[in-house]
Tab-separated table of C-alpha atoms and ligand atoms in Angstrom:
chain	number	residue	atom	x	y	z
V	27	MET	CA	18.771	7.542	-6.651
V	28	ARG	CA	17.651	7.811	-3.024
V	29	THR	CA	18.292	5.204	-0.321
V	30	LEU	CA	16.169	4.855	2.803
V	31	GLN	CA	16.423	2.336	5.619
V	32	VAL	CA	13.750	0.454	7.513
V	33	LYS	CA	15.428	-0.117	10.865
V	34	LEU	CA	14.129	-3.286	12.506
V	35	GLY	CA	17.237	-4.821	14.071
V	36	ASP	CA	18.254	-8.004	12.250
V	37	ARG	CA	15.231	-7.596	9.943
V	38	SER	CA	16.369	-4.157	8.715
V	39	TYR	CA	16.449	-3.487	4.984
V	40	PRO	CA	17.087	-0.744	2.451
V	41	ILE	CA	14.615	0.888	0.075
V	42	TYR	CA	16.208	2.085	-3.165
V	43	LEU	CA	14.204	4.485	-5.277
V	44	GLY	CA	14.887	6.242	-8.523
V	45	GLU	CA	14.471	6.041	-12.291
V	46	GLY	CA	15.650	2.937	-14.156
V	47	LEU	CA	16.323	0.752	-11.115
V	48	LEU	CA	14.764	-2.399	-12.619
V	49	ALA	CA	17.912	-2.698	-14.741
V	50	ARG	CA	20.035	-2.603	-11.573
V	51	ALA	CA	18.001	-5.175	-9.626
V	52	GLY	CA	20.797	-7.804	-9.820
V	53	GLU	CA	23.167	-5.539	-7.945
V	54	PHE	CA	20.596	-4.927	-5.171
V	55	LEU	CA	19.721	-8.624	-4.842
V	56	LYS	CA	23.407	-9.526	-4.549
V	57	GLU	CA	23.955	-6.909	-1.903
V	58	ALA	CA	20.931	-8.295	-0.017
V	59	GLY	CA	22.566	-11.729	0.001
V	60	CYS	CA	20.010	-13.471	-2.242
V	61	GLY	CA	21.066	-16.953	-3.434
V	62	GLU	CA	21.544	-17.915	-7.093
V	63	ARG	CA	17.965	-19.211	-7.611
V	64	VAL	CA	15.335	-16.499	-7.958
V	65	GLY	CA	11.584	-16.951	-8.520
V	66	VAL	CA	9.989	-13.842	-9.988
V	67	VAL	CA	6.266	-13.746	-9.181
V	68	THR	CA	4.331	-11.416	-11.458
V	69	ASN	CA	1.169	-11.208	-13.582
V	70	PRO	CA	0.660	-11.149	-17.381
V	71	THR	CA	0.106	-7.351	-17.476
V	72	VAL	CA	3.347	-6.519	-15.694
V	73	ALA	CA	5.196	-9.395	-17.376
V	74	GLY	CA	4.288	-8.013	-20.811
V	75	LEU	CA	5.831	-4.685	-19.877
V	76	TYR	CA	8.821	-5.539	-17.705
V	77	LEU	CA	9.565	-9.249	-17.237
V	78	LYS	CA	11.991	-9.782	-20.124
V	79	PRO	CA	14.359	-6.877	-19.359
V	80	PHE	CA	14.049	-7.632	-15.641
V	81	GLN	CA	14.981	-11.296	-16.143
V	82	GLU	CA	17.892	-10.240	-18.344
V	83	ALA	CA	19.139	-7.833	-15.686
V	84	LEU	CA	19.089	-10.616	-13.083
V	85	SER	CA	20.734	-13.131	-15.449
V	86	ARG	CA	23.503	-10.640	-16.235
V	87	ALA	CA	24.220	-10.483	-12.506
V	88	GLY	CA	24.505	-14.304	-12.387
V	89	PHE	CA	21.043	-15.249	-11.053
V	90	ARG	CA	19.085	-18.240	-12.367
V	91	VAL	CA	15.536	-16.996	-12.848
V	92	THR	CA	12.224	-18.879	-12.865
V	93	SER	CA	9.192	-16.754	-13.657
V	94	ILE	CA	5.906	-17.566	-11.932
V	95	LEU	CA	2.787	-15.972	-13.386
V	96	VAL	CA	-0.435	-15.375	-11.468
V	97	ALA	CA	-3.587	-14.037	-13.156
V	98	ASP	CA	-4.111	-10.268	-12.827
V	99	GLY	CA	-6.674	-8.978	-10.322
V	100	GLU	CA	-7.587	-8.730	-6.647
V	101	GLU	CA	-9.689	-11.900	-6.923
V	102	HIS	CA	-6.477	-13.808	-7.615
V	103	LYS	CA	-4.919	-12.837	-4.280
V	104	SER	CA	-6.276	-16.202	-3.239
V	105	LEU	CA	-5.457	-19.566	-1.762
V	106	LYS	CA	-5.742	-21.045	-5.268
V	107	SER	CA	-3.056	-18.723	-6.676
V	108	LEU	CA	-0.893	-19.284	-3.620
V	109	ALA	CA	-1.111	-23.055	-4.113
V	110	ALA	CA	-0.090	-22.604	-7.757
V	111	VAL	CA	2.951	-20.558	-6.644
V	112	TYR	CA	3.975	-23.297	-4.156
V	113	ASP	CA	3.545	-25.934	-6.892
V	114	GLN	CA	5.917	-24.097	-9.180
V	115	LEU	CA	8.487	-23.465	-6.449
V	116	ILE	CA	8.467	-27.156	-5.552
V	117	ARG	CA	8.579	-28.284	-9.186
V	118	ALA	CA	11.580	-26.018	-9.811
V	119	ARG	CA	13.242	-27.447	-6.645
V	120	PHE	CA	13.606	-24.172	-4.824
V	121	ASP	CA	15.388	-24.498	-1.500
V	122	ARG	CA	15.935	-22.351	1.582
V	123	GLY	CA	18.724	-20.424	-0.136
V	124	SER	CA	16.440	-19.433	-3.022
V	125	CYS	CA	14.794	-16.049	-3.187
V	126	ILE	CA	11.359	-14.822	-4.276
V	127	VAL	CA	10.875	-11.498	-6.039
V	128	ALA	CA	7.477	-9.765	-6.186
V	129	LEU	CA	7.342	-7.797	-9.440
V	130	GLY	CA	4.027	-5.917	-9.627
V	131	GLY	CA	1.433	-4.032	-7.630
V	132	GLY	CA	0.119	-4.688	-4.144
V	133	VAL	CA	-1.704	-7.862	-5.138
V	134	ILE	CA	1.489	-9.523	-6.324
V	135	GLY	CA	3.493	-8.068	-3.415
V	136	ASP	CA	1.095	-9.415	-0.779
V	137	LEU	CA	0.748	-12.829	-2.412
V	138	ALA	CA	4.443	-13.364	-3.205
V	139	GLY	CA	5.409	-12.046	0.238
V	140	PHE	CA	3.091	-14.550	1.907
V	141	ALA	CA	4.423	-17.358	-0.288
V	142	ALA	CA	7.933	-16.371	0.850
V	143	ALA	CA	6.857	-16.212	4.506
V	144	THR	CA	5.492	-19.747	4.422
V	145	PHE	CA	7.425	-21.724	1.788
V	146	LEU	CA	9.950	-23.961	3.596
V	147	ARG	CA	9.055	-21.970	6.763
V	148	GLY	CA	10.358	-18.788	5.174
V	149	VAL	CA	12.671	-17.856	2.322
V	150	PRO	CA	14.079	-14.389	1.561
V	151	TYR	CA	12.043	-12.120	-0.694
V	152	VAL	CA	12.394	-8.809	-2.469
V	153	GLN	CA	9.703	-6.261	-3.281
V	154	VAL	CA	9.854	-4.612	-6.712
V	155	PRO	CA	6.637	-2.545	-6.677
V	156	THR	CA	5.313	-1.201	-9.966
V	157	THR	CA	2.150	0.701	-8.921
V	158	LEU	CA	2.214	3.941	-6.956
V	159	LEU	CA	0.182	2.323	-4.171
V	160	ALA	CA	2.675	-0.507	-3.880
V	161	GLN	CA	5.651	1.866	-4.020
V	162	VAL	CA	4.429	4.120	-1.208
V	163	ASP	CA	2.577	1.599	0.906
V	164	SER	CA	2.288	-2.153	0.422
V	165	SER	CA	5.926	-2.956	-0.459
V	166	VAL	CA	7.214	-1.456	2.792
V	167	GLY	CA	6.438	-2.817	6.233
V	168	GLY	CA	6.097	-6.563	5.780
V	169	LYS	CA	2.336	-7.065	5.734
V	170	THR	CA	1.771	-10.055	3.452
V	171	GLY	CA	-1.300	-12.130	2.822
V	172	ILE	CA	-4.212	-13.311	0.751
V	173	ASN	CA	-7.972	-12.841	0.761
V	174	HIS	CA	-10.599	-15.301	1.986
V	175	ARG	CA	-14.149	-15.412	0.598
V	176	GLU	CA	-15.282	-13.977	3.981
V	177	GLY	CA	-13.048	-10.924	3.697
V	178	LYS	CA	-9.890	-9.231	2.434
V	179	ASN	CA	-6.465	-9.999	3.900
V	180	LEU	CA	-7.848	-12.455	6.442
V	181	ILE	CA	-4.876	-14.817	6.041
V	182	GLY	CA	-1.364	-13.467	6.274
V	183	ALA	CA	1.868	-12.847	8.106
V	184	PHE	CA	4.180	-10.034	9.052
V	185	TYR	CA	7.293	-10.875	7.075
V	186	GLN	CA	9.803	-8.233	6.032
V	187	PRO	CA	11.497	-8.195	2.601
V	188	ARG	CA	15.312	-8.135	2.248
V	189	VAL	CA	15.216	-5.069	0.023
V	190	VAL	CA	12.654	-2.874	-1.762
V	191	VAL	CA	13.568	-1.676	-5.273
V	192	ILE	CA	11.350	1.144	-6.525
V	193	ASP	CA	11.721	2.064	-10.186
V	194	LEU	CA	9.770	5.293	-10.666
V	195	ALA	CA	9.905	4.839	-14.447
V	196	ALA	CA	7.417	1.956	-14.075
V	197	LEU	CA	4.751	4.522	-13.200
V	198	ARG	CA	4.788	5.755	-16.809
V	199	THR	CA	2.829	2.713	-17.961
V	200	LEU	CA	0.407	2.704	-15.034
V	201	PRO	CA	-3.168	3.665	-16.011
V	202	ARG	CA	-3.884	7.226	-14.824
V	203	ARG	CA	-6.790	6.108	-12.630
V	204	GLU	CA	-4.482	3.678	-10.778
V	205	PHE	CA	-1.857	6.416	-10.366
V	206	LEU	CA	-4.369	8.863	-8.895
V	207	ALA	CA	-5.701	6.198	-6.521
V	208	GLY	CA	-2.125	5.657	-5.302
V	209	LEU	CA	-1.749	9.410	-4.893
V	210	ALA	CA	-4.512	9.311	-2.265
V	211	GLU	CA	-2.095	7.382	-0.032
V	212	VAL	CA	0.586	10.040	-0.600
V	213	VAL	CA	-1.918	12.711	0.478
V	214	LYS	CA	-2.620	10.531	3.546
V	215	TYR	CA	1.062	10.635	4.583
V	216	GLY	CA	0.961	14.423	4.328
V	217	ILE	CA	-2.111	14.593	6.558
V	218	ILE	CA	-0.874	12.185	9.210
V	219	GLU	CA	2.756	13.281	9.539
V	220	ASP	CA	4.131	15.677	6.974
V	221	PRO	CA	2.752	19.195	6.380
V	222	ALA	CA	5.652	19.906	3.953
V	223	LEU	CA	4.661	16.943	1.764
V	224	PHE	CA	1.040	18.103	1.829
V	225	ALA	CA	2.110	21.635	0.825
V	226	LEU	CA	4.318	20.230	-1.970
V	227	LEU	CA	1.312	18.387	-3.365
V	228	GLU	CA	-0.869	21.490	-3.102
V	229	GLU	CA	1.691	23.589	-4.911
V	230	LYS	CA	2.962	21.158	-7.554
V	231	LEU	CA	0.159	18.642	-8.023
V	232	GLU	CA	-0.013	18.970	-11.828
V	233	ARG	CA	3.726	18.321	-12.104
V	234	VAL	CA	3.520	15.267	-9.832
V	235	ILE	CA	0.664	13.917	-11.953
V	236	ALA	CA	2.763	14.640	-15.057
V	237	LEU	CA	5.370	12.307	-13.470
V	238	GLU	CA	8.205	14.851	-13.259
V	239	PRO	CA	11.074	12.677	-11.978
V	240	ASP	CA	12.379	14.979	-9.219
V	241	LEU	CA	8.923	15.587	-7.805
V	242	LEU	CA	7.996	11.916	-7.983
V	243	GLU	CA	11.180	11.021	-6.144
V	244	GLU	CA	10.397	13.639	-3.505
V	245	ALA	CA	6.776	12.513	-3.029
V	246	VAL	CA	7.466	8.754	-3.084
V	247	GLY	CA	10.616	9.172	-0.948
V	248	ALA	CA	8.807	11.230	1.706
V	249	SER	CA	5.958	8.685	1.776
V	250	CYS	CA	8.295	5.693	2.173
V	251	ALA	CA	10.243	7.517	4.890
V	252	ILE	CA	7.044	8.035	6.895
V	253	LYS	CA	5.907	4.449	6.356
V	254	ALA	CA	9.341	3.218	7.496
V	255	ARG	CA	9.221	5.377	10.645
V	256	VAL	CA	5.733	4.156	11.547
V	257	VAL	CA	6.700	0.506	11.019
V	258	GLU	CA	9.879	0.967	13.080
V	259	LYS	CA	7.750	2.248	15.978
V	260	ASP	CA	5.130	-0.510	15.781
V	261	GLU	CA	5.932	-3.308	13.342
V	262	ARG	CA	2.999	-5.581	14.238
V	263	GLU	CA	0.293	-2.926	14.468
V	264	GLU	CA	-0.191	-3.226	18.195
V	265	ASP	CA	-0.943	0.471	18.460
V	266	TYR	CA	0.634	3.333	16.496
V	267	ARG	CA	0.799	1.628	13.069
V	268	SER	CA	-2.962	1.978	12.802
V	269	VAL	CA	-2.357	5.691	12.162
V	270	LEU	CA	-1.857	4.458	8.565
V	271	ASN	CA	-5.564	3.655	8.567
V	272	PHE	CA	-6.510	7.338	8.400
V	273	GLY	CA	-9.498	7.394	6.038
V	274	HIS	CA	-9.542	3.608	5.873
V	275	THR	CA	-12.340	2.849	8.354
V	276	ILE	CA	-14.910	4.616	6.190
V	277	GLY	CA	-13.010	3.704	3.003
V	278	HIS	CA	-13.076	-0.044	3.695
V	279	ALA	CA	-16.777	0.105	4.595
V	280	LEU	CA	-17.492	1.903	1.306
V	281	GLU	CA	-15.492	-0.619	-0.720
V	282	SER	CA	-17.321	-3.480	0.916
V	283	LEU	CA	-20.793	-1.908	0.511
V	284	THR	CA	-20.101	-1.347	-3.179
V	285	ALA	CA	-18.833	-4.931	-3.625
V	286	TYR	CA	-15.287	-3.715	-4.474
V	287	GLU	CA	-16.615	-2.734	-7.903
V	288	LYS	CA	-17.295	0.994	-7.799
V	289	PHE	CA	-14.096	2.356	-6.266
V	290	LEU	CA	-10.416	1.601	-6.458
V	291	HIS	CA	-8.992	1.354	-2.936
V	292	GLY	CA	-7.410	4.837	-3.080
V	293	GLU	CA	-10.658	6.386	-4.308
V	294	ALA	CA	-12.591	4.973	-1.345
V	295	ILE	CA	-9.797	6.187	0.940
V	296	ALA	CA	-10.066	9.688	-0.536
V	297	ILE	CA	-13.738	9.776	0.481
V	298	GLY	CA	-12.828	8.243	3.849
V	299	MET	CA	-10.139	10.881	4.517
V	300	THR	CA	-12.443	13.780	3.639
V	301	GLN	CA	-15.165	12.398	5.901
V	302	ALA	CA	-12.644	11.664	8.685
V	303	ALA	CA	-11.513	15.294	8.433
V	304	SER	CA	-15.142	16.438	8.769
V	305	ILE	CA	-15.621	14.211	11.826
V	306	SER	CA	-12.375	15.669	13.234
V	307	VAL	CA	-13.806	19.193	12.860
V	308	ARG	CA	-17.040	18.132	14.552
V	309	GLN	CA	-15.028	16.542	17.404
V	310	GLY	CA	-13.331	19.921	17.887
V	311	LEU	CA	-9.916	18.520	16.895
V	312	CYS	CA	-9.369	20.001	13.458
V	313	ASP	CA	-9.778	23.525	12.106
V	314	GLU	CA	-12.147	24.206	9.234
V	315	GLU	CA	-9.346	25.517	6.984
V	316	SER	CA	-7.404	22.216	7.161
V	317	ARG	CA	-10.579	20.281	6.343
V	318	ARG	CA	-11.124	22.545	3.341
V	319	ARG	CA	-7.524	22.052	2.133
V	320	ILE	CA	-7.825	18.249	2.375
V	321	GLY	CA	-11.029	18.145	0.315
V	322	LEU	CA	-9.669	20.621	-2.231
V	323	LEU	CA	-6.398	18.747	-2.793
V	324	LEU	CA	-8.153	15.413	-3.258
V	325	ARG	CA	-10.696	16.901	-5.673
V	326	LYS	CA	-7.889	18.617	-7.613
V	327	ALA	CA	-6.297	15.181	-7.961
V	328	GLY	CA	-9.525	13.968	-9.568
V	329	LEU	CA	-10.457	11.848	-6.546
V	330	PRO	CA	-13.955	11.515	-5.084
V	331	THR	CA	-14.639	13.049	-1.671
V	332	GLU	CA	-18.368	12.517	-1.067
V	333	ILE	CA	-20.214	9.407	0.096
V	334	PRO	CA	-22.430	8.386	-2.863
V	335	SER	CA	-26.033	9.437	-2.218
V	336	LEU	CA	-27.281	5.857	-2.674
V	337	ILE	CA	-25.334	4.736	0.383
V	338	ARG	CA	-27.113	5.096	3.714
V	339	VAL	CA	-25.059	6.277	6.687
V	340	GLU	CA	-26.628	3.493	8.858
V	341	ASP	CA	-25.353	0.808	6.452
V	342	LEU	CA	-21.907	2.398	6.332
V	343	VAL	CA	-21.665	2.497	10.112
V	344	LYS	CA	-22.880	-1.102	10.402
V	345	LYS	CA	-20.047	-2.191	8.093
V	346	MET	CA	-17.523	-0.335	10.257
V	347	GLU	CA	-18.783	-2.130	13.354
V	348	VAL	CA	-17.983	-5.488	11.815
V	349	ASP	CA	-14.619	-4.197	10.621
V	350	LYS	CA	-11.774	-6.056	12.361
V	351	LYS	CA	-10.634	-2.826	14.027
V	352	SER	CA	-13.784	-2.481	16.149
V	353	ALA	CA	-13.922	-3.501	19.817
V	354	GLY	CA	-16.491	-3.210	22.581
V	355	GLY	CA	-19.043	-1.619	20.245
V	356	LYS	CA	-16.719	1.286	19.465
V	357	VAL	CA	-14.661	1.839	16.344
V	358	LYS	CA	-11.031	3.004	16.533
V	359	PHE	CA	-10.971	6.088	14.371
V	360	VAL	CA	-7.908	8.011	13.274
V	361	LEU	CA	-8.800	11.687	13.381
V	362	CYS	CA	-6.632	14.596	12.309
V	363	GLU	CA	-5.599	17.663	14.246
V	364	GLY	CA	-5.097	19.869	11.203
V	365	ILE	CA	-2.429	18.812	8.687
V	366	GLY	CA	0.454	16.691	10.016
V	367	LYS	CA	-0.914	15.431	13.330
V	368	THR	CA	-3.449	12.776	14.310
V	369	GLN	CA	-5.257	11.418	17.317
V	370	PHE	CA	-6.937	8.042	17.925
V	371	CYS	CA	-10.527	8.226	19.037
V	372	TRP	CA	-12.949	5.408	19.956
V	373	LEU	CA	-16.399	6.277	18.622
V	374	SER	CA	-19.716	4.442	18.911
V	375	ALA	CA	-21.959	3.780	15.911
V	376	GLU	CA	-24.338	6.529	17.066
V	377	GLU	CA	-21.504	9.043	17.407
V	378	ILE	CA	-20.143	8.281	13.932
V	379	ALA	CA	-23.594	8.417	12.326
V	380	ALA	CA	-24.336	11.733	14.055
V	381	ARG	CA	-21.045	13.290	12.976
V	382	LEU	CA	-21.320	11.994	9.404
V	383	SER	CA	-24.823	13.353	8.969
V	384	ALA	CA	-24.262	16.721	10.705
P	6	NAD	P1	-2.842	-4.206	-8.225
P	6	NAD	O1	-1.693	-4.952	-7.704
P	6	NAD	O2	-4.072	-4.957	-8.558
P	6	NAD	O3	-2.361	-3.341	-9.473
P	6	NAD	C1	-3.307	-2.555	-10.170
P	6	NAD	C2	-3.276	-2.832	-11.665
P	6	NAD	O4	-2.115	-2.238	-12.233
P	6	NAD	C3	-3.203	-4.317	-12.023
P	6	NAD	O5	-4.004	-4.566	-13.131
P	6	NAD	C4	-1.718	-4.506	-12.368
P	6	NAD	O6	-1.497	-5.575	-13.237
P	6	NAD	C5	-1.411	-3.193	-13.031
P	6	NAD	N1	-0.013	-2.765	-13.026
P	6	NAD	C6	0.895	-2.915	-12.056
P	6	NAD	N2	2.009	-2.247	-12.342
P	6	NAD	C7	1.814	-1.672	-13.551
P	6	NAD	C8	2.599	-0.837	-14.373
P	6	NAD	N3	3.786	-0.381	-13.992
P	6	NAD	N4	2.095	-0.439	-15.559
P	6	NAD	C9	0.831	-0.841	-15.944
P	6	NAD	N5	0.027	-1.598	-15.198
P	6	NAD	C10	0.523	-2.005	-14.000
P	6	NAD	O7	-3.313	-3.055	-7.191
P	6	NAD	P2	-2.505	-2.141	-6.174
P	6	NAD	O8	-3.346	-0.950	-6.005
P	6	NAD	O9	-1.089	-1.997	-6.538
P	6	NAD	O10	-2.539	-3.004	-4.830
P	6	NAD	C11	-3.742	-3.318	-4.183
P	6	NAD	C12	-3.473	-4.444	-3.208
P	6	NAD	O11	-2.519	-4.008	-2.243
P	6	NAD	C13	-4.696	-4.888	-2.429
P	6	NAD	O12	-4.755	-6.307	-2.445
P	6	NAD	C14	-4.426	-4.407	-1.011
P	6	NAD	O13	-5.007	-5.240	-0.032
P	6	NAD	C15	-2.923	-4.454	-0.955
P	6	NAD	N6	-2.320	-3.554	0.030
P	6	NAD	C16	-1.402	-4.097	0.871
P	6	NAD	C17	-0.786	-3.296	1.807
P	6	NAD	C18	0.271	-3.876	2.691
P	6	NAD	O14	0.733	-3.180	3.603
P	6	NAD	N7	0.716	-5.090	2.437
P	6	NAD	C19	-1.090	-1.929	1.888
P	6	NAD	C20	-2.033	-1.415	0.999
P	6	NAD	C21	-2.641	-2.240	0.065
P	7	LIG	N1	-1.190	-0.257	4.784
P	7	LIG	C1	-1.205	-0.249	6.205
P	7	LIG	C2	-0.034	-0.873	6.854
P	7	LIG	O1	0.914	-1.251	6.218
P	7	LIG	O2	-0.045	-0.995	8.033
């Protein structure tokens, strides 16, 4: 087992990661000071796989558990699901000393985290992420929220968990496509901050995809360590935290243009990262060899790297302009300076279109 720390003063918390940690959750919740009442928010897919043993582990440690099920899917990261979670917390007479646990992927983590941030003006919560994306990204850093019909994640709060418990064994039941989409975020950490992680993926990709425990621990641990460092520097995304958006400006635009139906988030990000690397080369920031390595690694992982031919660059750029990260007609782009270093760059629609089409 590996332990990392997210150091945020009185909001600091540990991340535990290793194989079989779901069975030890009671111990971690106790250490985090969680009260006797625990509400486990999850969905039917994850519940079918893990809820019973998880509940038993918490009961063995003396917790009284109420399970709260939300339907599976991004469309259920909604006000309606949130209201249903509040209803159940109120019906079960949860109080300020009670604790919420998010058991699932990023959808459950964001929703349960936001419920915790707002119920009774804030109760403690614990992230138990079960997808690779949630383990390396959404469970760490305290971004919580729900979607609005006008856009994703429009309602939310920064609210840090008390502890993050990552059981790598949960990845064994994750559909391969979901795993590979999560891997795109691991590649992202390599590009933005960690050449050694990038090289590890290049060298041992097949073994990571085969879920070899030591390699998984290395890759997930390195990713969480970077995420923790970024969040420690800029918890509320006033500046540096947006480095985590490498590949996301184009990725989000692609997801939106394809109605969130064609690509999983990580797949769109893989295309976004490859295109961001190409723009970086054309800006004179990145060498051609690094761009080649980024594209090659993502393709080897079975991820897409090209903008689909049906999508027009003008439409893509228009979407980026309305993205919440645009200001004064320019879009804040994260560009890479080779592998392991980035630079922010404000680009106009014309500049992006020109560099994407070159
Ligand atoms: P998800 O939560 O929808 O999970 C994907 C699928 O995998 C679901 O069907 C889920 O039921 C299933 N699943 C989960 N764990 C499983 C397991 N161990 N075995 C089998 N199936 C399993 O998707 P996701 O990719 O985990 O998360 C996406 C969400 O995360 C989006 O809403 C996104 O906005 C959010 N997100 C948040 C942050 C943040 O910082 N808070 C960062 C990135 C993404
Ligand atoms: N996933 C981006 C962030 O946490 O800031």
